[in-house]
Coordinates of C-alpha atoms (C1' of nucleotides) in Angstrom, one line a residue:
Chain V
M1 CA 0.0 0.0 0.0
N2 CA 1.1 3.5 -0.8
F3 CA 0.7 4.8 2.8
S4 CA 1.9 8.4 2.2
R5 CA -0.3 8.8 -0.8
Q6 CA -3.4 7.7 1.1
L7 CA -2.5 9.7 4.1
V8 CA -2.0 12.9 2.1
D9 CA -5.3 12.3 0.3
W10 CA -7.0 11.9 3.5
Y11 CA -5.3 15.2 4.8
I12 CA -6.3 17.3 1.9
V13 CA -10.0 16.5 2.5
N14 CA -9.9 16.6 6.4
K15 CA -7.3 19.1 7.5
R16 CA -8.2 21.9 9.8
V17 CA -7.4 25.5 8.7
L18 CA -4.6 26.7 11.1
P19 CA -2.6 29.8 10.8
W20 CA 0.7 28.3 11.0
R21 CA 0.0 26.2 7.9
D22 CA -0.4 29.3 5.7
T23 CA 3.3 30.2 6.1
E24 CA 6.7 28.9 5.4
N25 CA 8.2 31.6 7.6
P26 CA 10.5 29.6 10.0
Y27 CA 10.0 32.1 12.8
F28 CA 6.3 31.7 12.7
I29 CA 6.5 28.0 12.5
W30 CA 9.0 27.8 15.3
L31 CA 6.7 29.9 17.5
S32 CA 3.8 27.6 16.7
E33 CA 5.8 24.4 17.3
V34 CA 7.1 25.6 20.7
I35 CA 3.6 26.6 21.8
L36 CA 2.2 23.3 20.7
Q37 CA 4.6 21.1 22.7
Q38 CA 2.5 19.0 25.0
T39 CA -0.4 21.4 24.2
R40 CA -3.6 21.0 22.4
V41 CA -4.1 23.0 19.3
Q42 CA -7.3 24.7 20.7
Q43 CA -5.4 25.7 23.9
G44 CA -2.3 27.0 21.9
L45 CA -4.2 28.9 19.1
P46 CA -4.8 32.2 20.9
Y47 CA -1.3 32.4 22.3
Y48 CA 0.1 31.8 18.8
Q49 CA -2.0 34.8 17.6
S50 CA -0.9 37.1 20.3
F51 CA 2.8 36.1 19.9
V52 CA 2.8 36.7 16.2
K53 CA 1.0 40.0 16.7
T54 CA 3.2 41.3 19.5
Y55 CA 6.5 40.0 18.1
P56 CA 6.2 39.9 14.3
T57 CA 9.9 39.2 13.9
V58 CA 12.5 37.2 15.8
E59 CA 14.3 40.5 16.5
K60 CA 11.2 41.9 18.2
L61 CA 11.1 38.8 20.4
A62 CA 14.7 38.8 21.2
A63 CA 14.4 42.6 22.3
A64 CA 11.4 42.1 24.5
P65 CA 11.7 42.2 28.3
Q66 CA 11.5 38.6 29.7
D67 CA 8.7 39.6 32.1
E68 CA 6.7 40.7 29.1
V69 CA 7.3 37.4 27.3
L70 CA 6.3 35.5 30.4
K71 CA 3.2 37.6 30.8
L72 CA 2.2 36.8 27.3
W73 CA 2.7 33.1 28.0
Q74 CA 0.8 33.1 31.3
G75 CA -1.6 30.4 31.6
L76 CA -0.1 28.2 29.0
G77 CA 2.1 26.1 31.4
Y78 CA 5.6 24.7 31.1
Y79 CA 7.0 28.2 31.4
S80 CA 10.6 27.2 30.7
R81 CA 9.3 27.2 27.0
A82 CA 8.9 30.9 27.2
R83 CA 12.3 31.4 28.7
N84 CA 14.0 29.2 26.2
L85 CA 12.0 30.8 23.4
Q86 CA 13.6 34.1 24.1
A87 CA 17.0 32.6 24.7
A88 CA 16.9 31.1 21.3
A89 CA 15.7 34.3 19.7
L90 CA 18.8 36.0 21.3
Q91 CA 20.9 33.1 19.9
I92 CA 19.6 33.7 16.5
V93 CA 19.9 37.5 16.6
E94 CA 23.4 37.3 17.7
D95 CA 24.2 34.7 15.0
D96 CA 23.7 37.4 12.5
L97 CA 20.1 37.0 12.2
K98 CA 20.5 33.9 10.1
F99 CA 17.5 31.6 11.1
P100 CA 18.9 28.0 11.3
D101 CA 17.7 26.3 8.1
N102 CA 18.3 22.7 8.7
Y103 CA 17.5 20.0 11.3
K104 CA 21.0 19.8 12.7
D105 CA 21.5 23.6 13.3
L106 CA 17.8 24.0 14.6
L107 CA 18.6 21.4 17.3
R108 CA 21.1 23.8 18.7
L109 CA 18.5 26.2 19.7
K110 CA 17.3 26.3 23.3
G111 CA 14.0 24.5 23.7
V112 CA 14.2 22.8 20.3
G113 CA 14.5 19.0 20.5
D114 CA 14.2 16.3 18.0
Y115 CA 10.6 16.7 17.3
T116 CA 10.6 20.5 17.0
A117 CA 13.7 20.6 14.8
A118 CA 12.3 18.1 12.4
A119 CA 9.0 20.0 12.3
I120 CA 10.7 23.3 11.5
A121 CA 13.1 21.7 9.0
S122 CA 10.4 20.0 7.0
F123 CA 7.7 22.6 7.1
A124 CA 9.8 25.6 6.4
F125 CA 12.7 24.2 4.5
H126 CA 11.3 20.9 3.0
E127 CA 14.1 18.9 4.6
V128 CA 13.5 15.1 4.5
V129 CA 13.2 14.4 8.2
P130 CA 10.3 12.6 9.9
V131 CA 8.4 14.2 12.8
V132 CA 7.7 11.8 15.7
D133 CA 5.3 13.2 18.1
G134 CA 2.6 11.6 20.3
N135 CA 0.3 11.4 17.3
V136 CA 2.9 9.5 15.1
Y137 CA 3.6 7.1 17.8
R138 CA -0.1 6.3 18.2
V139 CA -0.8 6.0 14.5
L140 CA 2.2 3.9 13.7
S141 CA 2.0 1.6 16.7
R142 CA -1.6 0.8 15.6
L143 CA -1.1 0.5 12.0
Y144 CA 1.8 -1.9 12.4
G145 CA 0.7 -3.4 15.6
I146 CA 3.9 -2.4 17.4
S147 CA 3.9 -3.0 21.1
T148 CA 7.4 -1.7 21.8
P149 CA 6.8 1.0 24.6
I150 CA 7.2 4.5 23.0
N151 CA 8.9 5.9 26.0
V152 CA 11.9 3.7 26.1
P153 CA 15.1 4.3 23.9
A154 CA 14.4 1.2 21.9
G155 CA 11.0 2.3 21.1
V156 CA 12.0 5.8 20.1
K157 CA 14.5 4.4 17.8
Q158 CA 12.1 1.9 16.2
F159 CA 9.4 4.3 15.6
K160 CA 11.8 6.9 14.2
E161 CA 13.2 4.4 11.9
L162 CA 9.7 3.5 10.7
A163 CA 8.7 7.0 10.3
T164 CA 11.7 7.6 8.2
K165 CA 10.9 4.6 6.0
L166 CA 7.4 5.8 5.4
L167 CA 8.2 9.4 4.9
N168 CA 7.3 10.9 1.5
K169 CA 10.8 12.1 0.3
K170 CA 9.2 14.4 -2.3
E171 CA 6.7 16.1 0.0
P172 CA 8.1 15.7 3.6
A173 CA 6.2 18.8 4.8
T174 CA 2.7 17.7 3.7
H175 CA 3.4 14.1 4.8
N176 CA 4.5 15.2 8.2
Q177 CA 1.5 17.4 8.7
A178 CA -0.9 14.8 7.5
I179 CA 0.3 12.2 9.8
M180 CA 0.1 14.4 12.8
E181 CA -3.4 15.6 11.8
F182 CA -4.5 12.0 11.2
G183 CA -3.6 11.1 14.7
A184 CA -5.2 14.2 16.1
L185 CA -8.6 13.8 14.3
Q186 CA -9.0 10.2 13.3
C187 CA -6.6 7.9 15.1
T188 CA -7.4 9.5 18.4
P189 CA -6.2 8.2 21.8
K190 CA -9.7 7.3 22.9
N191 CA -12.6 6.1 20.7
P192 CA -10.8 6.4 17.4
D193 CA -13.1 6.4 14.4
C194 CA -12.0 3.0 13.0
S195 CA -15.0 2.5 10.9
S196 CA -14.4 5.3 8.6
C197 CA -10.5 5.0 8.7
P198 CA -8.9 4.6 5.2
F199 CA -6.4 2.2 6.6
K200 CA -8.7 -0.1 8.4
L201 CA -7.9 -3.1 6.1
D202 CA -4.1 -2.6 6.6
C203 CA -4.2 -1.5 10.3
V204 CA -2.8 -4.5 12.2
A205 CA -4.4 -3.2 15.5
F206 CA -7.8 -2.9 14.0
Q207 CA -7.6 -6.4 12.4
E208 CA -6.4 -7.8 15.8
D209 CA -8.7 -5.8 17.9
T210 CA -5.8 -4.1 19.9
V211 CA -6.5 -0.6 19.0
R212 CA -7.3 0.3 22.6
D213 CA -4.1 -1.3 23.8
L214 CA -1.8 0.7 21.6
P215 CA 0.5 2.6 21.8
V216 CA 2.1 0.9 24.9
K217 CA 3.6 3.5 27.3
L218 CA 5.5 2.4 30.4
K219 CA 3.8 4.0 33.3
K220 CA 6.1 5.4 35.8
A221 CA 5.4 3.9 39.0
K222 CA 3.8 6.6 41.0
V223 CA 5.8 7.4 44.0
K224 CA 4.4 7.3 47.3
S225 CA 5.9 9.4 50.1
L226 CA 6.7 7.8 53.4
Y227 CA 7.9 9.4 56.7
H228 CA 10.1 7.4 58.8
H229 CA 11.3 8.7 62.2
Y230 CA 14.2 6.5 63.3
V231 CA 15.0 6.2 67.0
V232 CA 18.7 6.0 67.5
V233 CA 19.4 4.9 70.9
Q234 CA 22.7 5.6 72.7
T235 CA 23.4 3.9 76.0
P236 CA 26.0 4.8 78.5
S237 CA 28.4 2.2 77.1
G238 CA 27.8 3.5 73.6
K239 CA 25.5 0.7 72.4
T240 CA 22.5 1.1 70.1
I241 CA 19.5 -0.7 69.1
M242 CA 18.8 -2.3 65.7
N243 CA 16.0 -4.5 64.4
Q244 CA 15.8 -6.8 61.5
R245 CA 13.1 -6.2 59.0
D246 CA 10.9 -9.0 58.1
N247 CA 11.0 -10.8 54.9
S248 CA 7.8 -9.7 53.4
N249 CA 8.6 -6.2 52.0
I250 CA 11.3 -3.9 51.0
W251 CA 14.7 -4.1 52.6
A252 CA 13.7 -7.6 53.5
G253 CA 16.2 -9.0 56.1
L254 CA 18.2 -5.8 56.4
F255 CA 18.6 -4.1 59.8
E256 CA 17.6 -0.7 60.8
F257 CA 16.8 1.5 63.7
P258 CA 13.3 1.1 65.2
Y259 CA 11.2 3.7 63.5
I260 CA 7.9 5.5 63.8
E261 CA 5.9 5.7 60.5
A262 CA 4.0 8.9 60.3
N263 CA 2.3 11.3 57.9
G264 CA 4.9 14.0 58.0
S265 CA 7.2 15.7 60.5
L266 CA 6.6 15.1 64.3
L267 CA 7.1 17.1 67.3
S268 CA 9.4 15.6 69.9
S269 CA 6.5 15.2 72.1
E270 CA 4.8 13.1 69.6
V271 CA 7.8 11.0 69.1
I272 CA 8.3 10.4 72.9
G273 CA 4.6 9.7 73.3
H274 CA 4.5 6.9 70.5
D275 CA 4.4 3.3 71.4
V276 CA 7.4 2.5 69.3
F277 CA 9.5 4.9 71.3
K278 CA 8.3 3.7 74.7
E279 CA 9.0 0.1 73.6
V280 CA 12.6 0.9 72.8
V281 CA 13.4 3.1 75.7
G282 CA 11.5 1.3 78.3
K283 CA 11.6 2.9 81.8
S284 CA 14.9 4.5 81.5
R285 CA 15.4 8.2 81.7
F286 CA 16.5 9.8 78.4
R287 CA 17.3 12.9 76.5
E288 CA 16.2 13.1 72.9
S289 CA 17.1 15.5 70.0
V290 CA 16.5 15.3 66.3
Y291 CA 19.6 14.8 64.3
N292 CA 18.3 16.4 61.1
Q293 CA 15.6 19.0 61.2
Q294 CA 15.0 18.7 57.6
P295 CA 14.2 15.2 56.3
I296 CA 16.8 13.2 54.5
I297 CA 15.2 12.2 51.3
H298 CA 15.8 8.7 50.0
K299 CA 14.2 7.7 46.7
L300 CA 13.4 4.2 45.7
S301 CA 11.6 3.4 42.5
H302 CA 8.1 3.6 43.9
R303 CA 8.8 5.1 47.3
K304 CA 10.1 8.5 48.6
I305 CA 11.2 8.2 52.1
H306 CA 11.5 11.3 54.3
A307 CA 13.8 10.1 57.1
Y308 CA 14.3 11.8 60.4
F309 CA 16.7 10.5 62.9
W310 CA 16.0 11.0 66.6
V311 CA 19.0 10.6 68.8
V312 CA 18.0 9.3 72.2
K313 CA 20.7 9.1 75.0
V314 CA 19.4 6.7 77.7
E315 CA 20.8 6.6 81.3
E316 CA 20.5 2.8 81.7
E317 CA 21.8 0.0 79.7
L318 CA 19.3 -1.7 77.5
E319 CA 18.9 -5.4 77.2
T320 CA 18.9 -5.8 73.3
A321 CA 21.4 -3.0 72.6
V322 CA 24.5 -3.9 70.6
L323 CA 27.9 -2.3 70.3
V324 CA 28.2 0.3 67.4
E325 CA 31.0 -1.9 66.1
E326 CA 28.6 -4.7 65.9
A327 CA 26.0 -2.6 64.3
F328 CA 28.4 -1.7 61.5
Q329 CA 28.7 -5.4 60.7
K330 CA 25.0 -5.8 60.1
P331 CA 23.5 -5.5 56.6
V332 CA 21.6 -2.3 56.3
S333 CA 20.0 -0.2 53.6
V334 CA 21.8 2.6 51.9
L335 CA 19.7 5.1 53.9
I336 CA 20.8 3.6 57.2
E337 CA 24.3 3.2 56.1
R338 CA 24.7 6.8 55.1
F339 CA 23.4 7.9 58.4
M340 CA 25.6 5.6 60.4
K341 CA 28.7 6.6 58.6
K342 CA 27.9 10.3 59.1
F343 CA 26.7 10.0 62.7
W344 CA 29.5 7.8 64.0
Q345 CA 32.2 9.0 61.6
R346 CA 33.2 5.6 60.3
N347 CA 34.3 4.7 56.7
Chain L
dA1 C1' 17.1 5.9 32.5
dA2 C1' 14.2 9.0 35.4
dT3 C1' 12.1 13.3 36.7
dG4 C1' 10.3 17.9 36.7
dC5 C1' 7.7 21.0 34.4
dG6 C1' 1.3 23.1 33.7
dG7 C1' -2.9 23.6 32.3
dG8 C1' -6.9 21.8 30.2
dG9 C1' -10.1 18.4 28.0
dC10 C1' -12.1 13.9 27.9
dG11 C1' -14.2 9.3 29.1
Chain H
dC1 C1' -9.9 10.3 38.7
dG2 C1' -6.2 8.9 35.2
dC3 C1' -4.7 9.8 30.8
dC4 C1' -3.0 12.5 27.1
dC5 C1' -1.7 16.6 24.6
dA6 C1' 2.7 19.0 17.6
dG7 C1' 8.4 17.5 24.2
dC8 C1' 12.6 19.4 26.4
dA9 C1' 16.3 19.9 29.8
dT10 C1' 18.6 18.1 33.4
dT11 C1' 20.6 14.7 36.3

DNA sequence: AATGCGGGGCG
DNA sequence: CGCCCAGCATT
């Protein structure tokens, strides 16, 4: 099948009228592409209009006060885009006002990555480079039934290679516009209109009924915050208390200081009043102080632990305490290891 | 390889 | 509520 030909045919009939499609001015195209990064057309449209109107040339943008640019960007989100936009405008103006006219040089601009460089290079300069944005991942993964995750390097590579192969070398600009528009209007994330799709006979996902499963995207495990208040005992003879974790969860079998699990920071009165603390210290007199006022942040793949270490000097020896030297022999987590080394000054 | 960075629309 | 949107920079 001649994919590109059919795609462009579809595009000619179905495309929306959008202002940045009526120009080959690289500056305008660049503006539109940056505005549309992770942003829907409908949301970006008014911002594009006001930027073009306020800064009709790259020199005007370069000369504008940063606050003014940010003000104009207000409400659009991802504000580093606005700062990078202006930084790049300055780059261009200082570079003798020669707007970069190819993919490789465009990539040097602040805020211009692989997608945006390819978009400007093809739309404004007809360079033969494929755009690979969220739409393209979706369209290609479905059409070819590719389940490689789109957000891992292997997937990025695979889809870019496929997009390169499919790209219409004579009309890269129209082809690139068309495939994105197709993803935005027809091959949508939810409820794509497969019944009227010109590719339904060739679409692997449609034939195999996996449209709703594609593209595959690795979801980052959402990180849960935990607050651990560790009780670090010091007996008169310099011993401390450590417990071994059970085998059913993280850090299984490793040793650690007894700790209170809380929903945030604690007052020392709350620590002292807690059952875990009472259990550890027993009836002995004590003086407590927090080692770190600010939590030590320890990140795991799916946990973010806010650790507070409470140092508790007790006046009596405790049954289960061990010498610090012995404590250092025990297997512990990196979090505990780092604290111990700092606190007891061992290497 | 992971994370932070926004605001809005949709099912 | 979770997902996604014409992604990029930084670590």
